[in-house]
mmCIF file of C-alpha atoms in Angstrom:
data_model
loop_
_atom_site.group_PDB
_atom_site.id
_atom_site.type_symbol
_atom_site.label_atom_id
_atom_site.label_comp_id
_atom_site.label_asym_id
_atom_site.label_seq_id
_atom_site.Cartn_x
_atom_site.Cartn_y
_atom_site.Cartn_z
ATOM 1 C CA MET R 26 1.835 -18.381 -12.573
ATOM 2 C CA PRO R 27 2.734 -21.255 -14.864
ATOM 3 C CA ASP R 28 -0.250 -23.444 -13.935
ATOM 4 C CA SER R 29 -2.755 -20.646 -14.573
ATOM 5 C CA ASP R 30 -2.519 -21.349 -18.322
ATOM 6 C CA LYS R 31 -4.245 -24.686 -17.685
ATOM 7 C CA LEU R 32 -7.146 -23.208 -15.709
ATOM 8 C CA PRO R 33 -10.574 -22.552 -17.239
ATOM 9 C CA GLN R 34 -11.380 -18.921 -18.056
ATOM 10 C CA TRP R 35 -14.098 -18.636 -15.402
ATOM 11 C CA ASP R 36 -11.521 -19.596 -12.751
ATOM 12 C CA VAL R 37 -8.961 -17.063 -13.969
ATOM 13 C CA GLN R 38 -11.594 -14.320 -14.251
ATOM 14 C CA SER R 39 -13.098 -14.959 -10.819
ATOM 15 C CA LYS R 40 -9.650 -14.672 -9.220
ATOM 16 C CA ALA R 41 -8.879 -11.475 -11.137
ATOM 17 C CA VAL R 42 -12.169 -9.894 -10.062
ATOM 18 C CA SER R 43 -11.743 -11.117 -6.475
ATOM 19 C CA HIS R 44 -8.272 -9.572 -6.330
ATOM 20 C CA CYS R 45 -9.743 -6.253 -7.477
ATOM 21 C CA GLY R 46 -12.717 -6.657 -5.150
ATOM 22 C CA ALA R 47 -10.483 -7.234 -2.125
ATOM 23 C CA GLY R 48 -8.821 -3.838 -2.448
ATOM 24 C CA CYS R 49 -12.112 -2.168 -3.289
ATOM 25 C CA THR R 50 -13.926 -3.724 -0.348
ATOM 26 C CA LEU R 51 -11.274 -2.785 2.205
ATOM 27 C CA GLY R 52 -11.138 0.751 0.830
ATOM 28 C CA ASP R 53 -14.918 1.045 0.812
ATOM 29 C CA ILE R 54 -15.267 -0.133 4.406
ATOM 30 C CA GLY R 55 -12.600 2.278 5.642
ATOM 31 C CA ALA R 56 -14.073 5.190 3.717
ATOM 32 C CA GLU R 57 -17.621 4.458 4.868
ATOM 33 C CA TRP R 58 -16.573 4.677 8.516
ATOM 34 C CA LEU R 59 -14.532 7.837 7.893
ATOM 35 C CA VAL R 60 -17.536 9.550 6.295
ATOM 36 C CA TYR R 61 -19.666 8.452 9.247
ATOM 37 C CA ALA R 62 -17.155 9.405 11.966
ATOM 38 C CA ALA R 63 -16.387 12.811 10.456
ATOM 39 C CA SER R 64 -20.012 13.520 9.407
ATOM 40 C CA LEU R 65 -18.781 14.307 5.905
ATOM 41 C CA THR R 66 -21.097 15.405 3.124
ATOM 42 C CA LEU R 67 -20.667 16.424 -0.494
ATOM 43 C CA ALA R 68 -23.337 18.635 -2.060
ATOM 44 C CA GLY R 69 -25.237 18.196 1.208
ATOM 45 C CA LYS R 70 -25.364 14.396 1.048
ATOM 46 C CA ALA R 71 -23.326 11.823 2.937
ATOM 47 C CA LEU R 72 -23.927 9.374 0.062
ATOM 48 C CA TYR R 73 -21.947 11.569 -2.341
ATOM 49 C CA ALA R 74 -19.108 11.800 0.178
ATOM 50 C CA ASP R 75 -19.289 7.995 0.410
ATOM 51 C CA PHE R 76 -18.923 7.732 -3.366
ATOM 52 C CA ALA R 77 -15.928 10.085 -3.487
ATOM 53 C CA LEU R 78 -14.013 8.605 -0.563
ATOM 54 C CA ASP R 79 -14.974 5.009 -1.365
ATOM 55 C CA PHE R 80 -13.529 5.426 -4.843
ATOM 56 C CA ALA R 81 -10.354 7.147 -3.622
ATOM 57 C CA PHE R 82 -9.665 4.560 -0.906
ATOM 58 C CA ALA R 83 -10.556 1.631 -3.185
ATOM 59 C CA TRP R 84 -8.278 2.946 -5.934
ATOM 60 C CA ILE R 85 -5.327 3.481 -3.593
ATOM 61 C CA LEU R 86 -5.639 0.028 -2.005
ATOM 62 C CA GLY R 87 -6.330 -1.646 -5.343
ATOM 63 C CA ILE R 88 -3.216 -0.131 -6.900
ATOM 64 C CA LEU R 89 -1.144 -1.148 -3.869
ATOM 65 C CA PHE R 90 -2.450 -4.729 -4.069
ATOM 66 C CA GLN R 91 -1.619 -4.863 -7.780
ATOM 67 C CA TYR R 92 1.792 -3.272 -7.287
ATOM 68 C CA PHE R 93 2.857 -5.844 -4.708
ATOM 69 C CA THR R 94 1.604 -8.633 -6.989
ATOM 70 C CA ILE R 95 3.039 -7.381 -10.279
ATOM 71 C CA VAL R 96 6.516 -6.191 -9.253
ATOM 72 C CA PRO R 97 7.763 -9.549 -7.917
ATOM 73 C CA MET R 98 5.999 -11.571 -10.640
ATOM 74 C CA ARG R 99 7.431 -9.496 -13.490
ATOM 75 C CA ASN R 100 10.675 -8.554 -11.734
ATOM 76 C CA ILE R 101 10.355 -4.885 -12.693
ATOM 77 C CA GLY R 102 11.387 -1.635 -11.037
ATOM 78 C CA ARG R 103 9.279 0.605 -8.837
ATOM 79 C CA LEU R 104 8.201 3.169 -11.430
ATOM 80 C CA LYS R 105 7.339 0.540 -14.035
ATOM 81 C CA GLY R 106 5.573 -1.381 -11.277
ATOM 82 C CA VAL R 107 3.394 1.590 -10.360
ATOM 83 C CA TRP R 108 2.464 2.158 -14.018
ATOM 84 C CA ALA R 109 1.737 -1.552 -14.525
ATOM 85 C CA ALA R 110 -0.474 -1.561 -11.408
ATOM 86 C CA VAL R 111 -2.369 1.527 -12.581
ATOM 87 C CA LYS R 112 -2.943 -0.074 -16.001
ATOM 88 C CA ALA R 113 -3.938 -3.401 -14.456
ATOM 89 C CA ASP R 114 -6.477 -2.153 -11.958
ATOM 90 C CA THR R 115 -7.863 1.317 -12.702
ATOM 91 C CA LEU R 116 -10.554 0.208 -15.171
ATOM 92 C CA SER R 117 -11.335 -2.805 -13.010
ATOM 93 C CA ILE R 118 -11.819 -0.604 -9.949
ATOM 94 C CA VAL R 119 -14.006 1.818 -11.914
ATOM 95 C CA ALA R 120 -16.200 -1.074 -13.076
ATOM 96 C CA PHE R 121 -16.426 -2.578 -9.569
ATOM 97 C CA GLN R 122 -17.299 0.768 -8.016
ATOM 98 C CA ILE R 123 -19.987 1.444 -10.648
ATOM 99 C CA GLY R 124 -21.805 -1.710 -9.550
ATOM 100 C CA LEU R 125 -21.268 -0.934 -5.881
ATOM 101 C CA PHE R 126 -22.448 2.668 -6.248
ATOM 102 C CA LEU R 127 -25.520 1.613 -8.211
ATOM 103 C CA GLY R 128 -26.463 -0.761 -5.396
ATOM 104 C CA MET R 129 -25.757 1.870 -2.736
ATOM 105 C CA TRP R 130 -27.794 4.475 -4.581
ATOM 106 C CA LEU R 131 -30.727 2.072 -4.951
ATOM 107 C CA TYR R 132 -30.915 1.169 -1.283
ATOM 108 C CA GLN R 133 -30.046 4.600 0.096
ATOM 109 C CA GLU R 134 -32.053 6.829 -2.257
ATOM 110 C CA VAL R 135 -34.764 4.687 -3.838
ATOM 111 C CA ILE R 136 -35.704 1.811 -1.535
ATOM 112 C CA PHE R 137 -34.960 3.249 1.919
ATOM 113 C CA SER R 138 -34.949 6.988 1.242
ATOM 114 C CA PRO R 139 -33.577 8.970 3.088
ATOM 115 C CA GLY R 140 -31.228 6.040 3.727
ATOM 116 C CA LEU R 141 -30.284 3.478 6.325
ATOM 117 C CA PRO R 142 -27.937 4.357 9.190
ATOM 118 C CA LYS R 143 -24.385 3.039 8.795
ATOM 119 C CA THR R 144 -24.654 1.530 12.242
ATOM 120 C CA SER R 145 -27.412 -0.870 11.150
ATOM 121 C CA ALA R 146 -26.937 -4.481 10.124
ATOM 122 C CA ALA R 147 -29.256 -3.900 7.151
ATOM 123 C CA TYR R 148 -26.900 -1.226 5.793
ATOM 124 C CA TRP R 149 -23.927 -3.596 5.834
ATOM 125 C CA MET R 150 -25.912 -6.506 4.428
ATOM 126 C CA LEU R 151 -26.963 -4.314 1.513
ATOM 127 C CA MET R 152 -23.367 -3.101 1.124
ATOM 128 C CA GLN R 153 -22.347 -6.740 0.711
ATOM 129 C CA LEU R 154 -25.022 -7.269 -1.933
ATOM 130 C CA SER R 155 -23.835 -4.106 -3.681
ATOM 131 C CA MET R 156 -20.288 -5.475 -3.653
ATOM 132 C CA VAL R 157 -21.572 -8.648 -5.316
ATOM 133 C CA LEU R 158 -23.109 -6.402 -7.972
ATOM 134 C CA GLY R 159 -19.692 -4.728 -8.288
ATOM 135 C CA PHE R 160 -18.111 -8.157 -8.772
ATOM 136 C CA PHE R 161 -20.344 -8.784 -11.775
ATOM 137 C CA THR R 162 -19.905 -5.319 -13.309
ATOM 138 C CA ALA R 163 -16.121 -5.756 -13.029
ATOM 139 C CA TRP R 164 -16.121 -9.232 -14.616
ATOM 140 C CA PRO R 165 -16.060 -8.228 -18.326
ATOM 141 C CA VAL R 166 -13.435 -5.544 -17.708
ATOM 142 C CA ASN R 167 -11.184 -8.021 -15.902
ATOM 143 C CA ALA R 168 -11.657 -10.569 -18.689
ATOM 144 C CA TRP R 169 -10.457 -7.967 -21.176
ATOM 145 C CA LEU R 170 -7.529 -6.835 -18.977
ATOM 146 C CA VAL R 171 -6.311 -10.423 -18.583
ATOM 147 C CA ARG R 172 -6.776 -11.101 -22.298
ATOM 148 C CA ILE R 173 -4.642 -8.098 -23.354
ATOM 149 C CA GLY R 174 -2.006 -8.904 -20.720
ATOM 150 C CA TRP R 175 -2.374 -5.837 -18.509
ATOM 151 C CA LYS R 176 -3.539 -7.999 -15.621
ATOM 152 C CA GLU R 177 -1.870 -11.227 -14.538
ATOM 153 C CA ARG R 178 -3.546 -14.600 -14.888
ATOM 154 C CA MET R 179 -4.047 -16.055 -11.426
#
């Protein structure tokens, strides 16, 4: 975007993190309900299944969001577009999910052990707070990705 060069860094960074967070959040919500509906566990815990599926869904959606942003902006082919999307968002997604998972672990294992039910409003309020934590853990990674040109200025 030509006008993005004139924007302050905090504006560019907040948009980059929000773009990452959008894919992560949608993936996390879908995965959370799948774990709940299918009564999935990993190592005997639903929380670990949440972590695994949340990350997988967030990564897939995040890469798709980046792909459909990068390919038209850079006018590149499909394969180069996939690679550019993977480079642009993988580290960002990892950083976002680290913050999210830390928040989830705190409220599911430490504060409310053995955990809140996914059908409760408190669970989803705390998920939102955990996603805010993910926003802040992804901020420095996104700043770096934009600075080195792997992620587009928005």
